[in-house]
Amino acid sequence: MNLRGCAAQILARVISDGHSLTAALDSQLPKLKDHQDRAFVQAICYGVIRHYFALDCLLGQLLEKSLKAKDGDIKALLLVGLYQLQHMRVKPHAAVSETVAATKHKPWSKGLVNAVLRRYLRDAETLNTKCATDQQAELNHPHWLIKQLKTNWPEHYRQILSANDLPPPMALRVNLCQNSREDYLRQLNLQGISAQTVAHCPSALILDEPLNVDQLPGFSEGRVSVQDVAAQLAAGLLDAKPADRVLDICAAPGGKTAAILERQPALQSLLAIDIDANRLQRVTDNLHRLQLRADTLAADAANPQSWAAGRLFERILLDAPCSGFGVIRRHPDIKLLRRESDIAALRDLQAKILAAAWDLLAPGGILLYATCSVLKQENELQIADFLNRHPAATELTIHAAWGMSRPHGRQILTGDSQMDGFYYAKLGKAV
């Protein structure tokens, strides 16, 4: 199988058909038996999507006329070729010849692909200079998202945009029920794996170089998990106590669920709910690997009358559905698939779930609101609106050495202390 052609098929599903990159990769990568082949194809796919707007600008200059919609695979193949020539340590002649070889299913495109890639090699400096004058290409994000981030963070938006285009570090959450962070770090070092501790998160390590989870000592036995440091902060902020009843809303894939249980194994109960039954299975799978237990339920968090049965909870984590603009470096397809019109709908859904969750909070309890977004309208402005509508609610100040204090809650911008973009706010209910 031609690996460039395989990558183009995957990319066409994202660019032309609107599938997520994760789903597109999952549909094709298992067909490749060699680990290095899978890694190569995955690297190309992430690279093309990560640099899509810059590459698309180049391609627009190189094509005399736009390709037809039915030839999305050829457009994807051209982007694969340009990405190799710009960003990969592949010899130019090999990149061109192997990319051209992937056109056998559409022989008419062979000459086009060859001509476009050779013209880029010939005129790269001029083409790159022209693209540098196009804001969407230069900043490598859609115009509307650049505007949103600039409006939200006029002093920081370029920092956020730059961080979005960098591969994320690989962070680990050590299962402190099974071993200390120091002991696990020593075991990593014994295997020649270098990692750094994180001062503001006692369970976290950041690897110097990413690796396959199979190489992590004790991974299959549940001694460690992969989780960004920003997401790991949730368990400490929730601060569940022994005998508490905990509700984890929008819990899939279960990383925060597990972290809560690892931090406080003596809970009375933990109920993890998610509207997607298929994603909820990942919660069960993760808990099984970690030798932890929680109740799971496929349910609509905005409609607790259908499942809560009058139960109240001392601690509630609401990991609200959001734009995901804080995790673009992990999911670069967000830049292509998210639409500006999505934000208002997400904000309405967040408000509904937050109001419903508040009614399930026991007197004296704490509700932790979290998103993986950097947009104020999903974060501090959402909490401001909630507090205006619920005068009995009290915001609890988050005192921390990470992120930045906001009028409501605390915001982490993408890349701060190597973390994903994240937001937290704590709400307390009077006894």
XYZ file of C-alpha atoms in Angstrom:
431
model
C 0.000 0.000 0.000
C 1.290 3.450 -0.900
C 1.543 5.268 2.438
C 1.035 8.734 0.909
C -2.119 7.462 -0.755
C -3.322 6.013 2.530
C -2.733 9.361 4.257
C -4.617 11.156 1.464
C -7.637 8.854 1.900
C -7.720 9.626 5.611
C -7.314 13.356 5.051
C -10.058 13.466 2.419
C -12.486 12.060 4.993
C -11.661 15.014 7.235
C -11.273 17.852 4.710
C -14.009 16.880 2.243
C -16.402 14.743 4.277
C -16.206 16.419 7.705
C -15.176 13.374 9.737
C -12.997 13.849 12.806
C -9.324 13.057 12.334
C -9.507 10.481 15.127
C -12.374 8.630 13.447
C -10.709 8.804 10.025
C -7.442 7.418 11.400
C -9.256 4.657 13.289
C -10.937 3.559 10.052
C -7.666 3.156 8.112
C -4.644 2.692 10.366
C -5.554 -0.860 11.486
C -5.111 -1.928 7.854
C -1.383 -1.143 8.169
C 0.383 -3.972 9.952
C 3.774 -2.324 10.354
C 4.100 -0.001 13.368
C 6.470 2.350 11.552
C 4.072 2.624 8.607
C 1.227 3.534 10.948
C 3.385 6.118 12.700
C 4.452 7.647 9.355
C 0.884 7.945 8.066
C -0.340 9.357 11.357
C 2.463 11.936 11.400
C 1.577 13.087 7.879
C -2.138 13.332 8.689
C -1.621 15.336 11.858
C 0.937 17.514 10.104
C -1.288 18.338 7.137
C -4.271 19.163 9.347
C -2.112 21.157 11.753
C -0.715 23.277 8.893
C -3.818 23.114 6.705
C -4.470 26.818 6.154
C -0.869 27.587 5.234
C -0.674 24.571 2.905
C -4.052 25.362 1.339
C -2.848 28.883 0.531
C 0.181 27.443 -1.272
C -1.960 24.971 -3.159
C -4.340 27.724 -4.245
C -1.430 29.518 -5.930
C -0.121 26.358 -7.553
C -3.389 25.194 -9.120
C -4.602 26.962 -12.238
C -8.192 26.029 -11.355
C -9.865 24.440 -8.368
C -10.300 20.699 -8.264
C -13.808 19.244 -8.454
C -15.483 18.182 -5.210
C -15.290 14.519 -6.257
C -11.497 14.831 -6.388
C -11.022 15.639 -2.713
C -8.570 12.737 -2.497
C -6.316 14.391 -5.085
C -6.417 17.687 -3.214
C -5.493 15.792 -0.047
C -2.652 14.056 -1.892
C -1.278 17.401 -3.084
C -1.374 18.677 0.494
C 0.491 15.538 1.581
C 3.172 16.281 -0.992
C 3.511 19.926 0.030
C 3.658 19.011 3.710
C 6.504 16.576 3.081
C 8.459 19.171 1.107
C 7.935 21.863 3.728
C 8.083 20.064 7.049
C 9.446 16.520 6.814
C 12.944 15.132 6.514
C 12.103 13.355 3.297
C 14.354 13.858 0.312
C 12.476 16.042 -2.212
C 12.805 13.596 -5.104
C 11.473 10.770 -2.920
C 8.589 12.896 -1.651
C 7.593 13.818 -5.208
C 7.977 10.365 -6.744
C 6.138 8.535 -3.947
C 3.317 11.068 -3.935
C 2.963 10.819 -7.717
C 2.931 7.023 -7.401
C -0.224 7.313 -5.272
C -2.250 8.561 -8.285
C -2.678 5.151 -9.940
C -6.399 5.056 -9.112
C -6.837 8.317 -11.080
C -4.223 8.286 -13.894
C -5.283 11.713 -15.185
C -3.933 13.288 -11.981
C -0.388 11.952 -12.319
C 0.852 14.846 -14.433
C -0.950 17.396 -12.275
C 0.551 16.150 -9.010
C 4.026 15.948 -10.526
C 3.797 19.459 -11.999
C 2.420 21.086 -8.838
C 5.048 19.613 -6.540
C 7.939 20.368 -8.899
C 6.724 23.915 -9.372
C 6.665 24.335 -5.592
C 10.279 23.168 -5.382
C 11.203 25.646 -8.087
C 9.259 28.655 -6.755
C 9.031 27.929 -3.019
C 10.492 31.221 -1.828
C 8.147 33.359 -3.939
C 5.093 31.274 -3.039
C 5.863 31.331 0.694
C 6.357 35.097 0.596
C 2.924 35.583 -0.979
C 1.272 33.396 1.646
C 2.946 35.409 4.398
C 0.709 38.342 3.430
C -2.462 36.277 3.926
C -3.490 36.410 7.603
C -5.314 33.079 7.497
C -2.245 31.386 6.032
C 0.294 33.226 8.178
C -1.515 32.472 11.453
C -2.723 29.101 10.165
C -6.270 29.414 11.537
C -9.593 30.382 9.937
C -10.289 34.120 9.902
C -13.284 33.870 12.235
C -11.324 31.990 14.902
C -8.423 34.454 14.714
C -10.963 37.238 15.288
C -12.557 35.423 18.237
C -9.223 34.839 19.960
C -8.026 38.383 19.277
C -11.246 39.779 20.755
C -10.971 37.541 23.832
C -7.237 37.887 24.401
C -5.819 40.882 22.495
C -2.468 40.615 24.311
C -2.200 36.837 24.135
C -3.929 35.659 20.955
C -0.722 35.184 18.944
C 0.725 33.120 21.776
C -2.404 30.932 21.724
C -2.324 30.557 17.934
C 1.356 29.587 18.002
C 0.816 27.072 20.800
C -2.082 25.520 18.867
C 0.290 24.595 16.038
C 2.874 22.842 18.210
C 2.664 19.127 19.019
C 1.610 18.737 22.672
C 3.849 17.186 25.315
C 2.958 13.771 26.685
C 1.877 14.113 30.309
C 1.292 11.236 32.712
C -0.952 10.913 35.746
C 0.621 8.573 38.274
C -1.915 6.413 40.112
C -1.077 7.426 43.668
C -3.162 4.529 45.009
C -0.552 2.158 43.602
C 2.747 4.054 43.766
C 4.232 7.435 44.589
C 5.202 9.807 41.827
C 8.850 9.630 42.941
C 8.886 5.826 42.790
C 7.341 5.831 39.342
C 9.794 8.452 38.103
C 12.658 6.247 39.280
C 11.219 3.309 37.347
C 10.979 5.439 34.218
C 14.599 6.509 34.632
C 15.712 2.897 35.074
C 14.205 2.174 31.654
C 15.963 5.180 30.111
C 12.792 7.300 29.966
C 13.276 10.908 31.059
C 10.459 12.911 32.637
C 9.958 16.023 34.742
C 7.740 16.544 37.777
C 5.141 19.327 37.850
C 5.217 21.452 41.009
C 1.542 22.463 40.964
C 0.151 18.975 40.299
C 1.328 16.162 42.630
C 0.267 13.332 40.296
C 1.809 14.711 37.095
C 4.921 13.921 35.085
C 5.813 15.302 31.647
C 7.892 13.062 29.406
C 10.846 14.613 27.613
C 9.839 12.646 24.507
C 6.456 11.049 23.683
C 6.349 7.264 23.420
C 3.913 4.392 22.975
C 1.951 3.599 26.139
C 3.120 -0.017 25.891
C 6.575 1.253 26.820
C 5.350 2.734 30.108
C 6.119 0.447 33.067
C 2.939 -0.842 34.668
C 0.558 0.823 32.209
C -1.545 -2.304 31.659
C -1.697 -2.811 35.434
C -3.091 0.677 35.948
C -0.116 2.306 37.603
C -0.150 5.287 35.257
C -2.391 7.018 32.721
C -1.885 9.569 29.954
C -3.609 12.854 30.816
C -2.741 16.497 30.277
C -1.702 18.335 33.427
C -4.539 20.886 33.112
C -7.119 18.085 33.134
C -5.424 16.468 36.146
C -6.104 19.577 38.223
C -9.830 18.779 38.341
C -9.584 16.096 41.033
C -7.730 18.354 43.457
C -10.090 21.268 42.843
C -13.146 19.072 43.397
C -11.631 17.960 46.727
C -14.002 15.060 47.316
C -14.119 13.781 50.925
C -14.583 10.262 52.288
C -18.226 9.126 52.078
C -19.112 11.861 49.535
C -21.500 11.095 46.723
C -19.873 12.358 43.511
C -21.463 13.040 40.130
C -19.221 13.321 37.065
C -21.182 14.929 34.203
C -20.031 14.485 30.580
C -17.523 11.988 31.940
C -16.255 10.207 28.813
C -13.570 9.078 28.203
C -13.110 8.868 31.974
C -9.727 10.412 32.758
C -11.121 12.806 35.362
C -13.419 10.099 36.752
C -10.399 7.899 37.405
C -8.364 10.771 38.845
C -11.130 11.527 41.380
C -11.178 7.891 42.513
C -7.391 7.676 42.686
C -7.268 10.785 44.864
C -10.138 9.722 47.137
C -10.797 5.951 47.141
C -13.186 6.157 50.128
C -16.125 7.782 48.350
C -19.618 6.592 49.142
C -20.330 6.518 45.398
C -19.346 7.992 42.063
C -21.800 8.191 39.181
C -20.303 8.981 35.763
C -22.820 10.028 33.107
C -22.456 10.805 29.431
C -25.036 11.201 26.696
C -23.054 8.956 24.326
C -23.285 5.292 25.317
C -20.410 4.317 23.029
C -18.076 6.898 24.579
C -19.248 5.827 28.033
C -17.821 2.379 27.369
C -14.382 4.002 27.340
C -15.002 5.137 30.926
C -15.695 1.537 31.932
C -12.618 0.295 30.053
C -10.325 2.874 31.658
C -11.625 2.154 35.147
C -11.158 -1.582 34.599
C -7.500 -1.100 33.619
C -6.949 1.068 36.697
C -8.718 -1.417 39.008
C -11.250 1.226 39.999
C -15.019 1.130 40.172
C -17.803 3.623 39.505
C -21.388 3.514 38.332
C -21.920 4.632 34.743
C -25.095 5.786 33.050
C -25.897 6.951 29.518
C -28.076 9.973 30.221
C -28.897 13.527 29.185
C -27.335 15.839 31.773
C -29.704 18.649 30.786
C -32.714 16.492 31.746
C -31.979 14.971 35.185
C -35.680 14.309 35.831
C -35.313 11.261 33.609
C -32.518 9.645 35.634
C -31.572 11.407 38.896
C -34.522 10.043 40.919
C -34.188 12.756 43.563
C -30.557 11.985 44.371
C -28.264 14.777 45.562
C -24.477 14.857 45.431
C -21.875 16.492 47.682
C -19.497 16.983 44.763
C -20.305 17.519 41.092
C -17.815 17.819 38.262
C -19.298 19.348 35.119
C -16.802 18.971 32.280
C -19.027 20.978 29.985
C -19.349 20.348 26.233
C -17.425 23.181 24.612
C -15.661 24.416 21.477
C -12.452 22.578 22.394
C -10.361 25.618 21.466
C -7.971 24.864 24.334
C -7.021 21.466 22.894
C -6.484 22.336 19.215
C -2.858 21.206 19.499
C -4.191 17.692 20.298
C -7.122 17.857 17.872
C -6.042 20.161 15.027
C -9.102 19.184 12.982
C -11.119 21.466 15.291
C -9.816 24.344 13.146
C -11.482 22.820 10.081
C -14.612 21.279 11.554
C -15.799 23.822 14.118
C -18.043 26.644 12.860
C -18.512 30.101 14.352
C -22.240 29.415 14.650
C -21.473 26.475 16.971
C -20.413 28.762 19.826
C -23.843 30.200 20.649
C -25.435 26.735 20.592
C -22.714 25.340 22.864
C -23.094 28.250 25.251
C -26.856 27.604 25.520
C -26.252 23.901 26.160
C -23.647 24.678 28.837
C -26.114 26.989 30.600
C -28.852 24.313 30.578
C -26.564 21.603 31.948
C -25.082 23.937 34.566
C -28.545 24.909 35.835
C -29.615 21.250 35.927
C -26.442 20.211 37.756
C -26.932 22.962 40.342
C -30.296 21.459 41.302
C -28.540 18.128 41.993
C -25.965 19.650 44.349
C -26.520 18.911 48.032
C -26.498 21.800 50.541
C -22.887 22.464 51.526
C -21.676 20.866 48.303
C -19.263 22.034 45.623
C -19.815 22.118 41.860
C -16.696 22.376 39.705
C -17.322 23.792 36.226
C -14.641 22.989 33.658
C -14.061 23.443 29.933
C -11.165 22.826 27.562
C -11.820 26.213 25.967
C -10.145 29.618 26.040
C -13.244 31.597 24.995
C -14.593 33.888 27.695
C -18.184 33.405 26.545
C -17.919 29.705 27.441
C -16.043 30.352 30.660
C -16.008 33.426 32.876
C -18.992 35.044 31.123
C -20.961 31.800 31.427
C -20.297 31.736 35.165
C -21.168 35.441 35.498
C -24.544 34.764 33.879
C -25.135 31.752 36.139
C -24.380 33.751 39.282
C -26.745 36.500 38.145
C -29.529 33.944 37.728
C -28.724 32.091 40.993
C -28.114 34.654 43.731
C -27.902 31.916 46.371
C -24.845 30.429 44.648
C -21.423 31.408 45.961
C -18.268 31.421 43.898
C -15.352 29.834 45.735
C -12.002 31.439 44.934
C -9.393 29.181 43.376
C -6.011 29.993 44.902
C -3.356 28.522 42.624
C 0.085 29.037 41.122
C -1.143 28.048 37.646
C -3.170 29.972 35.097
C -4.593 33.435 35.625
C -7.272 34.685 37.968
C -10.293 36.036 36.120
C -13.353 37.994 37.339
C -14.863 34.536 37.727
C -12.814 31.344 37.857
C -9.304 30.685 36.653
C -8.088 30.421 33.038
C -5.172 28.490 31.583
C -4.142 29.619 28.106
C -2.847 26.983 25.702
C 0.830 26.326 26.300
C 1.022 27.902 29.776
C 3.385 25.656 31.784
C 3.062 23.163 28.892
C -0.659 22.678 29.650
C -3.703 22.588 27.414
C -6.048 25.564 27.437
C -8.485 25.001 30.296
C -10.927 26.845 32.544
C -12.176 26.098 36.062
C -14.713 27.732 38.368
C -15.906 26.479 41.764
C -19.442 27.073 42.992
C -20.653 26.411 46.511
C -24.198 25.849 47.817
C -25.039 27.106 51.318
C -26.099 24.591 53.985
